Amino acid sequence: MSFNSYIFILCLLPISFIGYFALSRKKQEYGLLWMAASSLVFYAWAGISILLLFSASLILNYIFTLFIKRSNSKLILALGIILNVILLIYFKYSEFLVQNINALFSTDFIFKNIALPLGISFFTFTQISWLVDTYRGETRDYSLFEYVLFISYFPKMAEGPIALHGDILPQFRNPAKKTVDYDNISRGIMIFVLGLFKKLMIADILGKAVDWGFNNVPDLYSMDIWIVMLCYTLQIYFDFSGYCDMAAGVSLLFNIELPVNFNSPYKALSITDFWKRWHISLTSFLRKYVYFPLGGSRKGTVRTYINMMIVFIISGIWHGANWTFILWGALHGACQVLHRIFRKPFDKIFAPVRWFITFLFVNIAWLLFRADSVAQWWYMVGKAFGIKYRTMHEELVSVFKIPRLRSVLSAIGISYSDIGVYVFGMVLMLILCMFICLVPRNNLERQHKTNLWTLAVTMVLFMVCLLSLSNVTSFLYFNF
């Protein structure tokens, strides 16, 4: 089930909301049970077999939790982490491993495609954090219902954030959060609708240009590649930003504040700054559960750089089963190391130049993130910087067509070709997107005050989005 679907917006969300507060008024445990059940229904929409797998994972990890609490054994903790990683590898990376083994050893092993369980990358890391925190003695007083709710809580289930138990469960225990808060409802709805608008009316339009470009890579001109690259950079921004807003907005309806996971990353003036803004919860998880246990920066300069590279290669692998993701993580890790080495001279550079260098690198790296192979990415980068052709394909820019714009221009005596009208729409769209990325504050930073103006704008945007839901598209991070 997706946030941008009728079944979620018109059925599951209102039913979950009403049931949660009605039952919480009678007894807190009833509300927790209802929320956990709603989360499992949300997950079950992906398929009963997927739900059974998730349920088995929950049971297995809870058994490990009980053994860790009883014995405080590092061996049991290690075994629990290994089994979670094996489960992730089997469902997400088996085909990739088999393909590389066949290529390396000239074998012909065949691996049947397996459906990727919804949110497996997210709930695997969440369960690993729970096991580690249990070993550290931080989860001893939580009940079974609270454990199930923490892992399965549907606003964070599909694409995060990778919240820790301390981010979520104390809020569910707070009696003050068990009654309907109309201020949170208004804020939550506004944030949710803005996120839905980002996804449907910006990211999905940009995605049409990206899809056309990657379906026609051999025929692209240099200018086409720059357009496709920028469109994907903006698509993944508004897609993920939209999801983060929607998740935060939904959770606010239940008076639960999720950790901030997205904070205007394209305002970053360095790669280090970028990773403090993009997928913040993943960065925090890897720092706490990988970087620090490896020694962090406490074991010398060379070891620090190695630890940084390990963290970012894991980040790349976590995102997907392809060498493109591994190389993407390695490139970001290498840039982190370079920034750490040359931080002082780099920070003295004029801020707009630092922004341009960072943004250009992020664009080129996102192209690798989207490419089917490293070879395809290298071909596109080489062609982009070749600047051999300055024209562009009409089919690419036609996705930015503004309905009846040419008729309006003709009526006032201005005549443009079709491609001229399309390019105008494209430039207008890209400028608007860059403005949103760079100028206003993040949705979660703004004070969303309820008045007639904000209510009217929210309702208009909501109706526009509802009319666009007939063709539901998945969020990009569903694939990771």
XYZ file of C-alpha atoms in Angstrom:
480
model
C 0.000 0.000 0.000
C 1.280 3.424 -0.896
C 0.659 6.812 0.698
C -0.363 8.146 -2.713
C -3.312 5.785 -3.182
C -7.052 6.063 -2.649
C -7.144 3.000 -0.406
C -4.681 4.567 2.009
C -5.971 8.150 1.999
C -9.687 7.372 2.079
C -9.774 4.076 3.997
C -6.812 2.895 6.070
C -5.707 6.305 7.360
C -9.098 7.528 8.679
C -9.988 4.089 10.097
C -6.605 3.856 11.858
C -7.007 7.379 13.227
C -10.510 6.877 14.610
C -9.783 3.457 16.079
C -6.499 4.504 17.693
C -7.876 7.442 19.663
C -11.163 5.726 20.502
C -9.385 2.689 21.959
C -6.578 4.677 23.619
C -9.188 6.510 25.686
C -10.276 3.162 27.160
C -6.834 1.655 27.682
C -3.396 2.504 26.323
C -2.645 -1.103 25.342
C -5.776 -1.234 23.192
C -4.565 1.771 21.201
C -1.111 0.217 20.742
C -2.684 -3.031 19.590
C -4.920 -1.186 17.105
C -1.979 0.770 15.694
C 0.101 -2.384 15.363
C -2.810 -4.141 13.615
C -3.263 -1.175 11.247
C 0.449 -1.299 10.441
C 0.271 -5.008 9.644
C -2.742 -4.380 7.384
C -0.732 -1.669 5.626
C 2.076 -4.166 5.112
C -0.238 -7.034 4.141
C -1.352 -5.050 1.096
C 1.944 -6.095 -0.534
C 0.838 -9.735 -0.274
C 0.072 -12.343 2.373
C 3.355 -14.157 1.728
C 5.234 -10.901 2.314
C 3.314 -10.359 5.557
C 4.167 -13.885 6.699
C 7.849 -13.225 5.998
C 7.725 -9.964 7.938
C 5.877 -11.654 10.811
C 8.483 -14.432 10.914
C 11.199 -11.790 11.060
C 9.403 -10.072 13.948
C 9.044 -13.333 15.889
C 12.631 -14.417 15.271
C 14.044 -11.089 16.375
C 11.847 -10.996 19.464
C 13.155 -14.433 20.448
C 16.686 -13.078 20.081
C 15.617 -10.111 22.193
C 14.513 -12.420 25.013
C 17.765 -14.421 24.877
C 19.874 -11.246 24.853
C 17.984 -9.834 27.832
C 18.486 -13.068 29.744
C 22.131 -13.771 28.906
C 23.554 -10.428 27.719
C 25.628 -12.562 25.345
C 27.585 -10.869 22.594
C 27.550 -14.170 20.686
C 23.737 -14.208 20.595
C 23.728 -10.571 19.517
C 26.165 -11.354 16.704
C 24.058 -14.343 15.628
C 20.905 -12.183 15.539
C 22.605 -9.520 13.434
C 24.034 -12.128 11.054
C 20.646 -13.780 10.519
C 19.061 -10.387 9.738
C 21.814 -9.636 7.241
C 21.458 -13.105 5.661
C 17.719 -12.523 5.231
C 18.413 -9.178 3.563
C 21.099 -10.667 1.318
C 18.857 -13.536 0.230
C 15.926 -11.382 -0.835
C 17.807 -8.366 -2.128
C 21.216 -9.505 -3.348
C 21.000 -13.206 -4.305
C 20.434 -12.555 -8.000
C 23.265 -10.000 -8.071
C 25.648 -12.441 -6.374
C 24.712 -15.278 -8.737
C 25.232 -13.058 -11.797
C 28.707 -12.059 -10.604
C 29.653 -15.633 -9.728
C 28.610 -16.741 -13.227
C 30.629 -13.930 -14.788
C 33.687 -14.607 -12.638
C 33.809 -18.403 -12.851
C 32.030 -18.961 -16.194
C 29.271 -20.926 -14.486
C 25.610 -20.980 -15.431
C 23.776 -20.972 -12.119
C 20.155 -19.889 -12.440
C 18.447 -17.934 -9.689
C 14.704 -17.468 -9.703
C 13.614 -13.870 -9.211
C 12.217 -13.202 -5.740
C 9.776 -10.409 -4.968
C 11.505 -7.818 -2.804
C 9.555 -7.454 0.474
C 8.331 -3.909 1.098
C 10.747 -1.914 3.237
C 13.095 -4.840 3.924
C 16.153 -2.565 3.934
C 14.477 -0.301 6.476
C 13.004 -2.873 8.846
C 16.221 -4.928 8.781
C 18.267 -1.961 9.999
C 15.540 -1.104 12.516
C 15.623 -4.620 13.970
C 19.416 -4.612 14.097
C 19.297 -1.348 16.064
C 16.766 -2.928 18.439
C 19.010 -5.958 19.072
C 22.075 -3.801 19.691
C 20.177 -1.477 22.017
C 18.762 -4.505 23.841
C 22.312 -5.753 24.404
C 23.173 -2.313 25.784
C 20.265 -2.592 28.210
C 18.163 0.179 26.667
C 14.978 -1.758 25.786
C 14.387 -3.867 28.879
C 11.078 -2.351 29.959
C 9.275 -2.474 26.600
C 6.397 -4.904 26.068
C 5.782 -7.218 23.127
C 3.078 -4.883 21.767
C 5.486 -1.943 21.938
C 8.177 -3.932 20.149
C 5.821 -4.942 17.311
C 4.508 -1.392 17.015
C 8.004 0.108 16.925
C 9.150 -2.162 14.105
C 5.940 -2.069 12.035
C 4.681 1.514 12.630
C 3.338 2.234 9.149
C 4.276 5.927 8.678
C 7.948 4.885 8.707
C 7.592 1.365 7.333
C 8.179 1.689 3.605
C 10.863 4.375 3.261
C 11.842 5.307 6.773
C 13.056 7.184 8.603
C 15.158 4.512 10.272
C 13.930 5.579 13.688
C 15.323 4.238 16.959
C 13.136 3.042 19.800
C 13.912 6.188 21.765
C 12.489 8.288 18.933
C 9.091 6.559 18.893
C 8.108 4.514 21.935
C 8.389 7.212 24.645
C 5.905 9.261 22.626
C 3.434 6.362 22.517
C 3.771 6.082 26.296
C 3.062 9.769 26.864
C -0.547 10.143 28.190
C -0.717 13.679 26.804
C -0.490 12.257 23.280
C -3.486 9.955 23.684
C -6.090 12.624 22.912
C -6.889 14.266 19.597
C -4.763 17.381 19.013
C -6.422 19.601 16.420
C -3.280 21.675 15.937
C -1.330 18.537 15.064
C -4.149 17.440 12.767
C -4.047 20.711 10.813
C -0.233 20.679 10.638
C -0.186 17.012 9.687
C -2.732 17.412 6.889
C -0.939 20.438 5.433
C 2.458 18.713 5.495
C 0.961 15.530 4.035
C -0.772 17.382 1.185
C 2.376 19.358 0.338
C 4.327 16.097 0.209
C 1.662 14.476 -1.960
C 1.802 17.467 -4.323
C 5.600 17.203 -4.558
C 5.311 13.554 -5.508
C 2.436 13.707 -7.989
C 2.798 17.105 -9.612
C 6.586 17.549 -9.627
C 8.511 14.279 -9.173
C 6.279 12.215 -11.465
C 6.417 14.809 -14.263
C 10.201 14.980 -14.039
C 10.235 11.176 -13.992
C 8.642 11.028 -17.446
C 11.602 12.923 -18.920
C 14.061 10.718 -17.001
C 12.391 7.507 -18.168
C 12.396 8.655 -21.794
C 16.068 9.547 -21.525
C 17.165 6.214 -20.058
C 15.047 4.333 -22.587
C 16.909 6.079 -25.413
C 20.474 6.417 -24.108
C 22.291 5.633 -27.410
C 20.356 8.365 -29.219
C 20.807 11.139 -26.643
C 22.642 14.334 -27.473
C 24.910 16.049 -24.948
C 22.202 18.568 -24.063
C 19.710 15.725 -23.593
C 21.981 14.088 -21.029
C 22.360 17.303 -19.018
C 18.575 17.695 -19.024
C 18.008 14.062 -17.982
C 20.671 14.322 -15.275
C 19.192 17.491 -13.767
C 15.671 16.087 -14.042
C 16.671 12.959 -12.132
C 18.476 15.025 -9.497
C 15.256 16.975 -8.976
C 12.992 13.937 -9.318
C 14.682 11.998 -6.535
C 14.698 15.154 -4.395
C 10.975 15.791 -4.692
C 10.097 12.091 -4.586
C 11.982 11.457 -1.345
C 11.159 14.859 0.125
C 7.502 14.262 -0.698
C 7.561 10.883 1.013
C 9.301 12.294 4.109
C 6.680 15.053 4.327
C 3.831 12.581 3.914
C 5.252 10.215 6.550
C 5.786 13.082 8.999
C 2.309 14.456 8.284
C 0.590 11.104 8.792
C 2.475 10.504 12.025
C 1.538 13.952 13.349
C -2.126 12.984 13.070
C -1.377 10.452 15.822
C 0.663 13.047 17.807
C 3.896 11.191 17.031
C 6.809 13.233 15.685
C 9.169 11.276 13.445
C 12.885 12.165 13.355
C 13.709 14.691 10.639
C 15.011 12.719 7.658
C 15.342 15.389 4.990
C 16.573 18.963 5.372
C 17.041 20.827 2.068
C 20.135 18.833 0.963
C 20.705 20.820 -2.234
C 21.585 23.847 -0.122
C 24.705 21.951 0.984
C 28.090 23.608 0.484
C 30.060 20.341 0.754
C 29.471 16.597 0.551
C 29.787 16.398 4.334
C 27.033 19.000 4.614
C 24.961 17.108 2.036
C 24.961 13.951 4.168
C 23.872 15.934 7.199
C 20.777 16.855 5.187
C 19.993 13.861 2.932
C 18.529 10.676 4.453
C 19.591 11.864 7.897
C 18.350 8.740 9.688
C 20.489 6.444 7.499
C 23.548 8.600 8.159
C 22.826 8.522 11.902
C 22.314 4.739 11.889
C 25.567 4.053 10.052
C 27.466 6.434 12.301
C 26.104 4.896 15.524
C 26.083 1.208 14.578
C 28.961 0.953 12.066
C 31.345 3.938 12.184
C 31.677 4.193 15.973
C 32.029 0.403 16.549
C 34.775 0.359 13.888
C 36.645 2.928 15.950
C 35.366 6.108 14.341
C 38.134 8.709 14.308
C 39.797 7.444 17.485
C 42.348 5.108 15.878
C 44.422 7.384 13.703
C 44.029 9.230 10.433
C 44.365 6.301 8.023
C 41.937 4.151 10.028
C 39.475 7.054 10.099
C 39.515 7.298 6.301
C 39.099 3.526 5.957
C 36.137 3.602 8.353
C 34.542 6.418 6.360
C 34.922 4.470 3.121
C 33.438 1.333 4.725
C 30.413 3.303 5.937
C 29.681 4.790 2.526
C 30.239 1.547 0.630
C 27.718 -0.068 3.003
C 25.388 2.854 2.273
C 25.748 2.182 -1.440
C 25.164 -1.559 -1.066
C 22.153 -0.894 1.176
C 20.523 1.113 -1.617
C 20.602 -1.624 -4.228
C 22.057 -4.773 -5.758
C 24.168 -3.347 -8.556
C 27.762 -2.216 -9.007
C 26.368 1.242 -9.738
C 25.231 1.584 -6.104
C 28.528 0.270 -4.752
C 30.491 2.735 -6.885
C 28.053 5.523 -5.946
C 28.743 4.870 -2.259
C 32.490 4.676 -2.863
C 32.476 8.009 -4.727
C 30.623 9.708 -1.887
C 33.002 8.144 0.609
C 36.036 9.302 -1.362
C 34.649 12.851 -1.513
C 34.047 12.756 2.245
C 37.679 11.770 2.771
C 38.910 14.490 0.398
C 36.772 17.085 2.141
C 38.173 16.028 5.515
C 41.742 16.337 4.180
C 41.242 19.677 2.411
C 38.510 21.141 4.635
C 40.362 24.349 5.546
C 41.295 25.494 2.013
C 37.941 24.322 0.613
C 35.982 26.274 3.229
C 37.790 29.457 2.199
C 36.385 29.239 -1.342
C 33.549 31.601 -2.225
C 30.317 29.963 -0.989
C 28.500 29.919 -4.383
C 31.507 28.154 -5.919
C 31.487 25.547 -3.147
C 27.764 25.068 -3.729
C 28.288 24.628 -7.487
C 31.092 22.056 -7.013
C 28.964 20.099 -4.531
C 25.814 20.252 -6.647
C 27.684 19.219 -9.815
C 29.170 16.194 -8.045
C 25.766 15.233 -6.634
C 24.250 15.426 -10.138
C 26.933 13.224 -11.691
C 26.669 10.746 -8.820
C 22.849 10.619 -9.097
C 23.257 9.757 -12.792
C 25.258 6.706 -11.670
C 22.546 5.930 -9.101
C 19.934 5.775 -11.879
C 22.038 4.102 -14.586
C 21.563 0.438 -15.457
C 25.305 -0.196 -15.374
C 28.605 1.531 -14.695
C 29.340 1.354 -18.442
C 26.107 3.183 -19.251
C 26.908 5.877 -16.682
C 30.438 6.329 -18.027
C 29.109 6.586 -21.569
C 26.584 9.269 -20.547
C 29.121 11.281 -18.552
C 31.593 11.199 -21.436
C 28.940 12.282 -23.906
C 27.638 15.009 -21.580
C 31.050 16.635 -21.268
C 31.752 16.165 -24.947
C 29.297 18.983 -25.802
C 29.236 17.721 -29.374
C 25.575 18.461 -29.953
C 23.819 21.545 -28.613
C 20.327 20.571 -29.699
C 17.854 18.325 -27.886
C 15.171 15.800 -28.730
C 11.629 17.119 -28.970
C 10.278 13.909 -27.394
C 12.312 14.585 -24.253
C 11.129 18.144 -23.640
C 7.550 17.465 -24.755
C 6.729 16.064 -21.299
C 6.868 19.666 -20.050
C 4.126 20.797 -22.414
C 1.856 23.416 -20.856
C -1.698 22.797 -22.158
C -3.014 25.484 -24.525
C 0.058 27.702 -24.000
C 0.695 27.946 -27.737
C -2.918 28.972 -28.361
C -2.645 31.692 -25.732
C 0.594 32.997 -27.242
C -0.914 32.985 -30.727
C -3.944 34.920 -29.467
C -1.694 37.735 -28.255
C 0.356 37.750 -31.445
C 3.351 35.642 -30.359
C 4.226 32.667 -32.526
C 6.419 29.786 -31.330
C 7.171 26.325 -32.665
C 6.090 23.280 -30.681
C 9.610 22.639 -29.403
C 9.914 26.291 -28.388
C 6.788 25.973 -26.267
C 8.070 22.724 -24.746
C 11.460 24.273 -23.913
C 9.706 27.233 -22.292
C 7.717 24.832 -20.111
C 10.861 22.869 -19.245
C 12.874 25.951 -18.282
C 9.981 27.249 -16.206
C 9.649 23.877 -14.433
C 13.370 23.549 -13.712
C 13.669 27.120 -12.430
C 10.677 26.608 -10.151
C 12.121 23.341 -8.830
C 15.535 24.868 -8.155
C 13.873 27.800 -6.401
C 11.970 25.411 -4.103
C 15.171 23.460 -3.396
C 17.326 26.487 -2.602
C 15.217 29.350 -1.261
C 12.309 28.472 1.072
C 12.668 26.647 4.368
C 11.964 22.950 4.650
C 8.329 21.987 5.251
C 9.174 20.692 8.708
C 10.990 23.918 9.607
C 8.057 26.183 8.809
C 5.310 27.090 11.226
C 2.156 25.774 9.571
C -0.527 28.092 10.940
C -4.153 27.320 10.255
C -6.190 30.137 8.729
C -8.633 30.543 5.868
C -5.821 31.114 3.367
C -3.782 28.018 4.283
C -6.959 25.940 4.543
C -8.078 27.024 1.065
C -4.651 26.353 -0.489
C -4.441 22.950 1.200
C -7.902 21.958 -0.030
C -7.145 23.063 -3.605
C -3.853 21.158 -3.657
C -5.534 18.118 -2.128
C -8.270 18.079 -4.779
C -5.691 18.473 -7.559
C -3.761 15.528 -6.110
C -6.848 13.356 -5.717
C -7.719 13.883 -9.361
C -4.193 12.763 -10.272
C -4.275 9.517 -8.287
C -5.774 7.451 -11.099
C -2.244 6.596 -12.233
C -0.452 5.749 -8.963
C 3.336 5.554 -9.220
C 5.621 4.043 -6.602
C 8.152 6.061 -4.669
C 11.720 5.686 -5.856
C 12.969 4.434 -2.493
C 10.486 1.553 -2.618
C 13.037 -0.020 -4.973
C 15.899 0.377 -2.512
